[in-house]
Amino acid sequence: MLSAAVRPTTRLLRFCQNTRCFQSAAATSSTVNAAEIAHFSRLSSLWWNEQGEFSLLHRMNPVRVHYIREKLLEATWEDQGEDARRVLESKCAVLTGMDVLDVGCGGGLLSESLARLGARTLGIDASESNIGIASTHASGDPQLSSSGNSLQYRHTSAEQLVKEPKRFDAVCSMEVIEHVDNPVAFLSACAQLVKPGGHLFLSTIARTPLSYFITILAAEYVFHKVAVGTHTYSKFINPSELISFFQTYRSSPSSSSNPTNSGHIGSDASPRPWITHTYAHGLPTRSEAEVRGIVYIPWSGEWKLMSRSSTPWGAVECNYLFWVRRPLDS
Amino acid sequence: MALFATPRSLARLRCRRRLFLRSFSSEHARDNDIVIVGGGPAGLALAAALASNPTAKNSLKITLIEGGDLSKIQDWSMPPNAYSNRVSSITDTSQHFLNKIGIWHYVEHARTNPIHQMQVWDGISGARITFDASEIPESNEMARMTENLNLQRALLRKLSDTPSVRVIQSVKVESIQREAGDRNDWPLVHLSNGATLRARLLVGADGFNSPVRSFAGISSYGWSYDTQAVVATLNHAPRGPFQAPNNTAYQRFLPTGPIAFLPLSPCTSSLVWSTKPHLAAALNKSSPGVLAQLINAAFRLPEPSFQYICKRLLEGVNSSEEIKEEIAFRERSDGISSHSAYASATSMISDGGISPDDADALPPLVISIQQGTIASFPLRYNHAESYLGEGAGSRTVLVGDAAHTVHPLAGQGLNMGLGDVDALSRCIIQALTHGGDIGSYTALMPYARERYFENHKVMSAIDKLHKVYSSTAQPVVWARSVGLEVVNELDSVKAALMMNAGASSRLQNANGWDLFAKSVGSLAGAASTSKMVGEMVGAGIQVLAKNAGERFFGRH
């Protein structure tokens, strides 16, 4: 009976998304919280109702993508200069040719956007029903379903994926880390999936009185914008905690997708941490990592990406985006 | 068997059915990113705006459907001295937009005419306000009178050079349905030629009776004005040698509705005369010779005298001689000198002579009416409750007259439509840059937010203006007249009003309000008696003034 129940699902996913390898075994990694998965499975049929439960997330999506685009343009400028940046900026599909992973893709809000921007996108989620919803939704869109393997979904976790050789130019995990049980293990799994010189994008919520007031008290209990139980205050993560994690985090040389490329480093040299310098107020240098607040403006119904100068710590006391780049020479 | 009842297995069946449909009947359900219903100026401009942007052009599949024969419009031509009776004033803002999308260059400029000045006066009190382009910094014209067909032809010529947009003409939309299934249920547009288009985004540019709006389940509110607009193309003598060229638009607010004179060339202008339906019917039926005399009288005679002439017309006096005699009688009894510009039937002014002092206050005398240009249509006010479809009507958006219909007295209808198209195309391009689904509510929300309130503001101002000027009650006439005259003395306020009405896109917001603030400052600062009057009439005047400013960009 179990195998019979699994088979149609497998076929559905293969059918709709050309999924290369569907892992029917449920992810058992320690960072996945069973209660959290059950909660989102209940909501997953509502993922694509833009005026429903996830309306705030739908509205946040363009800001996230805007930020990703901005940072990639900046990195191109850093690596190849102004001309290369201009060429990339003039293109709509700024992610063309990149392998991008969306960890905790949910209904596929971000994954679809990434795929439309040209990325070979893999969306993974610990909830099987989310993967079903995301695959089904994408299959109705000819732009996503006809472009070969550019958008795939898999029911797996970051920890499982680390065991495979595939590494990514960019790993995104939006509004996920505040839902996992072991954020340190989760962060290091995400970090391991990044190619040298690649990018890690996170978005989450800071653990401050303000964020409690806004995201839990107001959003869940008063205005019912978000289902009660969506957020757990103690799991919120402060920007300083992410920064200090990457101040000590060093990629192990073996995690590179192509060991021969990184082999030029002396075998005795241990790789440098992802964040090597911070300013006096604790912020990293802009070429290594960045924290940017995003604020919901209720009267316009839009999220606003705060300017760089509004950090520290005015704008990042609630929702924020975090970007860090794996050093090229690690 | 229980297994097939699970939602996922149903989804799988749907997937399979979809594939079946695609592979066997792809001709009948063609996927499109944007399907625009309606080939009027708004629909065509949207297609052109998107095609002019490299991002949108390369990534969007766009189809425009029009029930009528667009090739006739594309090949439209008229002799140089003849003009179509449907004319619009294209504001500076709209021109800027048309330039940006590469359309303005396709418009036949010889057939357009700049408006440098506008004169508007109260039909009862004669209180007058003059707007001059020279009052707007860095701008030399307020708007440009353009035949609608000239603009539409330009859009079609541009699109015929743009293979990325598919234009289907002489094909009607039979029905619009929502795709079966609960996945991405896109709108399906069934055409009269048997084809079916599947639309990521369905744009309703299909006019007042918009089928797209009905499909989307968007209700609209509004009313018919008890008013018809009579339009015609007027021939007149060129302006005298000591007068400014024919670049001034005139509008007189009669209690029955405004009559507007909009210059098209040195000796041709366009008429838009909004009036009560029974009078409009009589005007429409009258001979061109009679109508020409009535137009001249409508701009010139004191209101009671003109009301009397209308009464005579309605009583069946309809020969040219009788009407001329009636008008001449009223002119004599009102003491209008035959050497004044206010004389029409008794006018002794010869063409080419020295014009009387008051000639600039009035349009030139109409000599004749271009054959076949007299027409009339009803006027209404209508605003959709939303510009975006939701739920069962999702993936739809409204632009132009499908979203809003206004009284033509301010000539904002077409400009509002172009403003919608500008905003919507920017919104779509922005969504593309962010990898958004351009049919989604989230992607389109900025469009609705940018336009809805903006349009609403303009529409209610126009509506209130119509109502204020329909009144003959003494206090209302006094208030509106004082308001108009005070504002007429405050050049910087007028400049701010004109800019706010879109006369200058470059200076639009900030400078306009700077000027406005400055003028209010000077008004408060100087405690002279004349300015005291201004303060006394206070806020009410400002509302009127704003309305007056918005009304000036006269269309038809």
PDB file of N, CA and C in Angstrom, chain A residues 220-299:
ATOM      1  N   GLU A 220       0.375  37.798  13.677  1.00  0.00           N
ATOM      2  CA  GLU A 220      -0.326  36.536  13.893  1.00  0.00           C
ATOM      3  C   GLU A 220      -1.588  36.718  14.738  1.00  0.00           C
ATOM      4  N   TYR A 221      -1.480  37.512  15.813  1.00  0.00           N
ATOM      5  CA  TYR A 221      -2.599  37.534  16.753  1.00  0.00           C
ATOM      6  C   TYR A 221      -3.572  38.685  16.518  1.00  0.00           C
ATOM      7  N   VAL A 222      -3.044  39.848  16.139  1.00  0.00           N
ATOM      8  CA  VAL A 222      -3.938  41.009  16.030  1.00  0.00           C
ATOM      9  C   VAL A 222      -4.551  41.119  14.639  1.00  0.00           C
ATOM     10  N   PHE A 223      -3.688  41.139  13.621  1.00  0.00           N
ATOM     11  CA  PHE A 223      -4.218  41.369  12.272  1.00  0.00           C
ATOM     12  C   PHE A 223      -4.447  40.087  11.484  1.00  0.00           C
ATOM     13  N   HIS A 224      -4.003  38.954  12.031  1.00  0.00           N
ATOM     14  CA  HIS A 224      -4.186  37.662  11.363  1.00  0.00           C
ATOM     15  C   HIS A 224      -3.670  37.666   9.929  1.00  0.00           C
ATOM     16  N   LYS A 225      -2.588  38.384   9.717  1.00  0.00           N
ATOM     17  CA  LYS A 225      -1.967  38.405   8.393  1.00  0.00           C
ATOM     18  C   LYS A 225      -1.254  37.086   8.138  1.00  0.00           C
ATOM     19  N   VAL A 226      -0.812  36.453   9.192  1.00  0.00           N
ATOM     20  CA  VAL A 226      -0.031  35.224   9.108  1.00  0.00           C
ATOM     21  C   VAL A 226      -0.664  34.241  10.093  1.00  0.00           C
ATOM     22  N   ALA A 227      -0.668  32.958   9.726  1.00  0.00           N
ATOM     23  CA  ALA A 227      -1.295  31.963  10.598  1.00  0.00           C
ATOM     24  C   ALA A 227      -0.602  31.922  11.962  1.00  0.00           C
ATOM     25  N   VAL A 228      -1.411  31.779  13.005  1.00  0.00           N
ATOM     26  CA  VAL A 228      -0.850  31.669  14.350  1.00  0.00           C
ATOM     27  C   VAL A 228       0.039  30.434  14.406  1.00  0.00           C
ATOM     28  N   GLY A 229       1.220  30.592  14.983  1.00  0.00           N
ATOM     29  CA  GLY A 229       2.144  29.466  15.075  1.00  0.00           C
ATOM     30  C   GLY A 229       3.178  29.452  13.966  1.00  0.00           C
ATOM     31  N   THR A 230       3.102  30.392  13.057  1.00  0.00           N
ATOM     32  CA  THR A 230       4.083  30.432  11.981  1.00  0.00           C
ATOM     33  C   THR A 230       5.482  30.705  12.535  1.00  0.00           C
ATOM     34  N   HIS A 231       5.560  31.639  13.466  1.00  0.00           N
ATOM     35  CA  HIS A 231       6.873  32.030  13.980  1.00  0.00           C
ATOM     36  C   HIS A 231       7.039  31.650  15.445  1.00  0.00           C
ATOM     37  N   THR A 232       8.267  31.335  15.808  1.00  0.00           N
ATOM     38  CA  THR A 232       8.625  31.051  17.187  1.00  0.00           C
ATOM     39  C   THR A 232       9.726  32.031  17.558  1.00  0.00           C
ATOM     40  N   TYR A 233       9.442  32.851  18.553  1.00  0.00           N
ATOM     41  CA  TYR A 233      10.356  33.955  18.860  1.00  0.00           C
ATOM     42  C   TYR A 233      11.775  33.470  19.136  1.00  0.00           C
ATOM     43  N   SER A 234      11.891  32.397  19.895  1.00  0.00           N
ATOM     44  CA  SER A 234      13.227  31.971  20.321  1.00  0.00           C
ATOM     45  C   SER A 234      14.082  31.486  19.147  1.00  0.00           C
ATOM     46  N   LYS A 235      13.424  31.205  18.007  1.00  0.00           N
ATOM     47  CA  LYS A 235      14.206  30.720  16.861  1.00  0.00           C
ATOM     48  C   LYS A 235      14.678  31.852  15.953  1.00  0.00           C
ATOM     49  N   PHE A 236      14.233  33.049  16.225  1.00  0.00           N
ATOM     50  CA  PHE A 236      14.690  34.176  15.405  1.00  0.00           C
ATOM     51  C   PHE A 236      16.198  34.346  15.567  1.00  0.00           C
ATOM     52  N   ILE A 237      16.823  34.871  14.535  1.00  0.00           N
ATOM     53  CA  ILE A 237      18.280  34.955  14.533  1.00  0.00           C
ATOM     54  C   ILE A 237      18.721  36.380  14.251  1.00  0.00           C
ATOM     55  N   ASN A 238      19.647  36.866  15.050  1.00  0.00           N
ATOM     56  CA  ASN A 238      20.117  38.233  14.875  1.00  0.00           C
ATOM     57  C   ASN A 238      21.198  38.308  13.809  1.00  0.00           C
ATOM     58  N   PRO A 239      21.293  39.441  13.113  1.00  0.00           N
ATOM     59  CA  PRO A 239      22.325  39.586  12.087  1.00  0.00           C
ATOM     60  C   PRO A 239      23.726  39.327  12.642  1.00  0.00           C
ATOM     61  N   SER A 240      23.958  39.788  13.889  1.00  0.00           N
ATOM     62  CA  SER A 240      25.293  39.629  14.465  1.00  0.00           C
ATOM     63  C   SER A 240      25.645  38.147  14.623  1.00  0.00           C
ATOM     64  N   GLU A 241      24.620  37.329  14.833  1.00  0.00           N
ATOM     65  CA  GLU A 241      24.889  35.896  14.996  1.00  0.00           C
ATOM     66  C   GLU A 241      25.298  35.260  13.673  1.00  0.00           C
ATOM     67  N   LEU A 242      24.655  35.710  12.591  1.00  0.00           N
ATOM     68  CA  LEU A 242      25.052  35.198  11.275  1.00  0.00           C
ATOM     69  C   LEU A 242      26.471  35.662  10.944  1.00  0.00           C
ATOM     70  N   ILE A 243      26.737  36.933  11.269  1.00  0.00           N
ATOM     71  CA  ILE A 243      28.074  37.462  10.963  1.00  0.00           C
ATOM     72  C   ILE A 243      29.130  36.696  11.748  1.00  0.00           C
ATOM     73  N   SER A 244      28.867  36.472  13.021  1.00  0.00           N
ATOM     74  CA  SER A 244      29.907  35.792  13.807  1.00  0.00           C
ATOM     75  C   SER A 244      30.073  34.337  13.362  1.00  0.00           C
ATOM     76  N   PHE A 245      28.992  33.735  12.862  1.00  0.00           N
ATOM     77  CA  PHE A 245      29.132  32.366  12.334  1.00  0.00           C
ATOM     78  C   PHE A 245      30.118  32.364  11.159  1.00  0.00           C
ATOM     79  N   PHE A 246      29.956  33.322  10.245  1.00  0.00           N
ATOM     80  CA  PHE A 246      30.816  33.310   9.057  1.00  0.00           C
ATOM     81  C   PHE A 246      32.198  33.910   9.316  1.00  0.00           C
ATOM     82  N   GLN A 247      32.360  34.543  10.503  1.00  0.00           N
ATOM     83  CA  GLN A 247      33.713  34.979  10.874  1.00  0.00           C
ATOM     84  C   GLN A 247      34.575  33.801  11.242  1.00  0.00           C
ATOM     85  N   THR A 248      33.946  32.738  11.648  1.00  0.00           N
ATOM     86  CA  THR A 248      34.730  31.557  12.034  1.00  0.00           C
ATOM     87  C   THR A 248      34.576  30.433  11.023  1.00  0.00           C
ATOM     88  N   TYR A 249      33.543  30.523  10.156  1.00  0.00           N
ATOM     89  CA  TYR A 249      33.289  29.410   9.243  1.00  0.00           C
ATOM     90  C   TYR A 249      34.329  29.377   8.137  1.00  0.00           C
ATOM     91  N   ARG A 250      34.990  28.251   7.992  1.00  0.00           N
ATOM     92  CA  ARG A 250      35.947  28.054   6.900  1.00  0.00           C
ATOM     93  C   ARG A 250      35.473  26.878   6.074  1.00  0.00           C
ATOM     94  N   SER A 251      35.477  27.061   4.738  1.00  0.00           N
ATOM     95  CA  SER A 251      35.093  25.942   3.880  1.00  0.00           C
ATOM     96  C   SER A 251      36.209  24.910   3.946  1.00  0.00           C
ATOM     97  N   SER A 252      35.810  23.658   4.052  1.00  0.00           N
ATOM     98  CA  SER A 252      36.848  22.636   3.949  1.00  0.00           C
ATOM     99  C   SER A 252      37.158  22.478   2.468  1.00  0.00           C
ATOM    100  N   PRO A 253      38.441  22.343   2.114  1.00  0.00           N
ATOM    101  CA  PRO A 253      38.802  22.291   0.698  1.00  0.00           C
ATOM    102  C   PRO A 253      38.044  21.221  -0.068  1.00  0.00           C
ATOM    103  N   SER A 254      37.684  20.127   0.607  1.00  0.00           N
ATOM    104  CA  SER A 254      37.028  19.023  -0.098  1.00  0.00           C
ATOM    105  C   SER A 254      35.594  19.377  -0.502  1.00  0.00           C
ATOM    106  N   SER A 255      35.044  20.450   0.071  1.00  0.00           N
ATOM    107  CA  SER A 255      33.653  20.774  -0.262  1.00  0.00           C
ATOM    108  C   SER A 255      33.530  21.458  -1.611  1.00  0.00           C
ATOM    109  N   SER A 256      34.655  21.820  -2.181  1.00  0.00           N
ATOM    110  CA  SER A 256      34.582  22.442  -3.496  1.00  0.00           C
ATOM    111  C   SER A 256      34.125  21.419  -4.521  1.00  0.00           C
ATOM    112  N   SER A 257      33.344  21.906  -5.481  1.00  0.00           N
ATOM    113  CA  SER A 257      32.806  20.976  -6.467  1.00  0.00           C
ATOM    114  C   SER A 257      33.910  20.460  -7.377  1.00  0.00           C
ATOM    115  N   ASN A 258      34.943  21.260  -7.535  1.00  0.00           N
ATOM    116  CA  ASN A 258      35.993  20.851  -8.443  1.00  0.00           C
ATOM    117  C   ASN A 258      37.335  20.992  -7.732  1.00  0.00           C
ATOM    118  N   PRO A 259      37.762  19.929  -7.056  1.00  0.00           N
ATOM    119  CA  PRO A 259      38.939  20.024  -6.198  1.00  0.00           C
ATOM    120  C   PRO A 259      40.203  20.455  -6.975  1.00  0.00           C
ATOM    121  N   THR A 260      40.279  20.128  -8.248  1.00  0.00           N
ATOM    122  CA  THR A 260      41.491  20.469  -8.988  1.00  0.00           C
ATOM    123  C   THR A 260      41.641  21.987  -9.115  1.00  0.00           C
ATOM    124  N   ASN A 261      40.527  22.679  -9.146  1.00  0.00           N
ATOM    125  CA  ASN A 261      40.594  24.137  -9.279  1.00  0.00           C
ATOM    126  C   ASN A 261      41.109  24.813  -8.017  1.00  0.00           C
ATOM    127  N   SER A 262      40.689  24.273  -6.899  1.00  0.00           N
ATOM    128  CA  SER A 262      41.115  24.906  -5.662  1.00  0.00           C
ATOM    129  C   SER A 262      42.430  24.314  -5.169  1.00  0.00           C
ATOM    130  N   GLY A 263      42.973  23.401  -5.930  1.00  0.00           N
ATOM    131  CA  GLY A 263      44.197  22.724  -5.522  1.00  0.00           C
ATOM    132  C   GLY A 263      45.429  23.613  -5.516  1.00  0.00           C
ATOM    133  N   HIS A 264      45.279  24.836  -6.076  1.00  0.00           N
ATOM    134  CA  HIS A 264      46.461  25.692  -6.131  1.00  0.00           C
ATOM    135  C   HIS A 264      46.838  26.247  -4.767  1.00  0.00           C
ATOM    136  N   ILE A 265      45.936  26.136  -3.842  1.00  0.00           N
ATOM    137  CA  ILE A 265      46.267  26.594  -2.487  1.00  0.00           C
ATOM    138  C   ILE A 265      47.175  25.539  -1.856  1.00  0.00           C
ATOM    139  N   GLY A 266      48.138  26.046  -1.147  1.00  0.00           N
ATOM    140  CA  GLY A 266      49.045  25.115  -0.472  1.00  0.00           C
ATOM    141  C   GLY A 266      48.264  24.188   0.444  1.00  0.00           C
ATOM    142  N   SER A 267      48.632  22.934   0.469  1.00  0.00           N
ATOM    143  CA  SER A 267      47.830  21.968   1.217  1.00  0.00           C
ATOM    144  C   SER A 267      47.859  22.252   2.712  1.00  0.00           C
ATOM    145  N   ASP A 268      48.877  22.950   3.153  1.00  0.00           N
ATOM    146  CA  ASP A 268      48.942  23.202   4.587  1.00  0.00           C
ATOM    147  C   ASP A 268      48.197  24.477   4.983  1.00  0.00           C
ATOM    148  N   ALA A 269      47.843  25.322   3.954  1.00  0.00           N
ATOM    149  CA  ALA A 269      47.144  26.564   4.290  1.00  0.00           C
ATOM    150  C   ALA A 269      45.693  26.263   4.568  1.00  0.00           C
ATOM    151  N   SER A 270      45.234  26.625   5.746  1.00  0.00           N
ATOM    152  CA  SER A 270      43.808  26.415   5.998  1.00  0.00           C
ATOM    153  C   SER A 270      43.061  27.573   5.347  1.00  0.00           C
ATOM    154  N   PRO A 271      41.861  27.302   4.717  1.00  0.00           N
ATOM    155  CA  PRO A 271      41.145  28.348   4.008  1.00  0.00           C
ATOM    156  C   PRO A 271      40.739  29.458   4.969  1.00  0.00           C
ATOM    157  N   ARG A 272      40.635  30.675   4.421  1.00  0.00           N
ATOM    158  CA  ARG A 272      40.264  31.799   5.286  1.00  0.00           C
ATOM    159  C   ARG A 272      38.762  31.751   5.566  1.00  0.00           C
ATOM    160  N   PRO A 273      38.341  32.345   6.678  1.00  0.00           N
ATOM    161  CA  PRO A 273      36.892  32.386   6.939  1.00  0.00           C
ATOM    162  C   PRO A 273      36.203  33.276   5.909  1.00  0.00           C
ATOM    163  N   TRP A 274      34.873  33.137   5.811  1.00  0.00           N
ATOM    164  CA  TRP A 274      34.115  33.877   4.789  1.00  0.00           C
ATOM    165  C   TRP A 274      34.089  35.370   5.090  1.00  0.00           C
ATOM    166  N   ILE A 275      34.090  35.699   6.372  1.00  0.00           N
ATOM    167  CA  ILE A 275      34.148  37.117   6.745  1.00  0.00           C
ATOM    168  C   ILE A 275      35.436  37.342   7.509  1.00  0.00           C
ATOM    169  N   THR A 276      36.317  38.181   6.937  1.00  0.00           N
ATOM    170  CA  THR A 276      37.614  38.394   7.577  1.00  0.00           C
ATOM    171  C   THR A 276      37.702  39.741   8.275  1.00  0.00           C
ATOM    172  N   HIS A 277      36.963  40.734   7.782  1.00  0.00           N
ATOM    173  CA  HIS A 277      37.057  42.062   8.379  1.00  0.00           C
ATOM    174  C   HIS A 277      35.681  42.560   8.797  1.00  0.00           C
ATOM    175  N   THR A 278      35.644  43.202   9.925  1.00  0.00           N
ATOM    176  CA  THR A 278      34.419  43.940  10.259  1.00  0.00           C
ATOM    177  C   THR A 278      34.821  45.314  10.736  1.00  0.00           C
ATOM    178  N   TYR A 279      33.901  46.240  10.576  1.00  0.00           N
ATOM    179  CA  TYR A 279      34.156  47.590  11.072  1.00  0.00           C
ATOM    180  C   TYR A 279      33.889  47.629  12.560  1.00  0.00           C
ATOM    181  N   ALA A 280      34.155  48.786  13.130  1.00  0.00           N
ATOM    182  CA  ALA A 280      34.051  48.919  14.583  1.00  0.00           C
ATOM    183  C   ALA A 280      32.662  48.561  15.095  1.00  0.00           C
ATOM    184  N   HIS A 281      31.631  48.919  14.338  1.00  0.00           N
ATOM    185  CA  HIS A 281      30.285  48.622  14.823  1.00  0.00           C
ATOM    186  C   HIS A 281      29.831  47.211  14.477  1.00  0.00           C
ATOM    187  N   GLY A 282      30.757  46.370  14.026  1.00  0.00           N
ATOM    188  CA  GLY A 282      30.431  44.959  13.858  1.00  0.00           C
ATOM    189  C   GLY A 282      29.925  44.578  12.489  1.00  0.00           C
ATOM    190  N   LEU A 283      29.870  45.536  11.550  1.00  0.00           N
ATOM    191  CA  LEU A 283      29.367  45.194  10.216  1.00  0.00           C
ATOM    192  C   LEU A 283      30.514  44.732   9.328  1.00  0.00           C
ATOM    193  N   PRO A 284      30.229  43.775   8.487  1.00  0.00           N
ATOM    194  CA  PRO A 284      31.273  43.267   7.596  1.00  0.00           C
ATOM    195  C   PRO A 284      31.555  44.235   6.446  1.00  0.00           C
ATOM    196  N   THR A 285      32.665  44.049   5.772  1.00  0.00           N
ATOM    197  CA  THR A 285      32.938  44.864   4.598  1.00  0.00           C
ATOM    198  C   THR A 285      32.002  44.427   3.483  1.00  0.00           C
ATOM    199  N   ARG A 286      31.697  45.381   2.626  1.00  0.00           N
ATOM    200  CA  ARG A 286      30.618  45.193   1.672  1.00  0.00           C
ATOM    201  C   ARG A 286      30.914  44.111   0.639  1.00  0.00           C
ATOM    202  N   SER A 287      32.177  43.836   0.387  1.00  0.00           N
ATOM    203  CA  SER A 287      32.478  42.822  -0.626  1.00  0.00           C
ATOM    204  C   SER A 287      32.416  41.410  -0.041  1.00  0.00           C
ATOM    205  N   GLU A 288      32.319  41.297   1.269  1.00  0.00           N
ATOM    206  CA  GLU A 288      32.276  39.964   1.881  1.00  0.00           C
ATOM    207  C   GLU A 288      30.867  39.543   2.313  1.00  0.00           C
ATOM    208  N   ALA A 289      30.185  40.468   2.911  1.00  0.00           N
ATOM    209  CA  ALA A 289      28.840  40.129   3.414  1.00  0.00           C
ATOM    210  C   ALA A 289      28.052  41.402   3.611  1.00  0.00           C
ATOM    211  N   GLU A 290      26.750  41.275   3.712  1.00  0.00           N
ATOM    212  CA  GLU A 290      25.923  42.462   3.901  1.00  0.00           C
ATOM    213  C   GLU A 290      24.623  42.098   4.598  1.00  0.00           C
ATOM    214  N   VAL A 291      24.177  43.007   5.434  1.00  0.00           N
ATOM    215  CA  VAL A 291      22.877  42.853   6.099  1.00  0.00           C
ATOM    216  C   VAL A 291      22.016  44.029   5.654  1.00  0.00           C
ATOM    217  N   ARG A 292      20.840  43.744   5.141  1.00  0.00           N
ATOM    218  CA  ARG A 292      19.955  44.841   4.712  1.00  0.00           C
ATOM    219  C   ARG A 292      18.559  44.592   5.264  1.00  0.00           C
ATOM    220  N   GLY A 293      18.023  45.590   5.915  1.00  0.00           N
ATOM    221  CA  GLY A 293      16.674  45.452   6.457  1.00  0.00           C
ATOM    222  C   GLY A 293      15.627  45.498   5.358  1.00  0.00           C
ATOM    223  N   ILE A 294      14.525  44.781   5.551  1.00  0.00           N
ATOM    224  CA  ILE A 294      13.357  44.985   4.694  1.00  0.00           C
ATOM    225  C   ILE A 294      12.160  45.240   5.589  1.00  0.00           C
ATOM    226  N   VAL A 295      11.420  46.246   5.217  1.00  0.00           N
ATOM    227  CA  VAL A 295      10.337  46.706   6.075  1.00  0.00           C
ATOM    228  C   VAL A 295       9.042  46.687   5.276  1.00  0.00           C
ATOM    229  N   TYR A 296       7.994  46.198   5.893  1.00  0.00           N
ATOM    230  CA  TYR A 296       6.681  46.185   5.241  1.00  0.00           C
ATOM    231  C   TYR A 296       5.999  47.522   5.483  1.00  0.00           C
ATOM    232  N   ILE A 297       5.580  48.138   4.386  1.00  0.00           N
ATOM    233  CA  ILE A 297       4.907  49.431   4.492  1.00  0.00           C
ATOM    234  C   ILE A 297       3.405  49.180   4.334  1.00  0.00           C
ATOM    235  N   PRO A 298       2.661  49.166   5.432  1.00  0.00           N
ATOM    236  CA  PRO A 298       1.259  48.710   5.336  1.00  0.00           C
ATOM    237  C   PRO A 298       0.399  49.552   4.404  1.00  0.00           C
ATOM    238  N   TRP A 299       0.639  50.870   4.364  1.00  0.00           N
ATOM    239  CA  TRP A 299      -0.273  51.686   3.551  1.00  0.00           C
ATOM    240  C   TRP A 299      -0.029  51.523   2.064  1.00  0.00           C
TER     241      TRP A 299
END
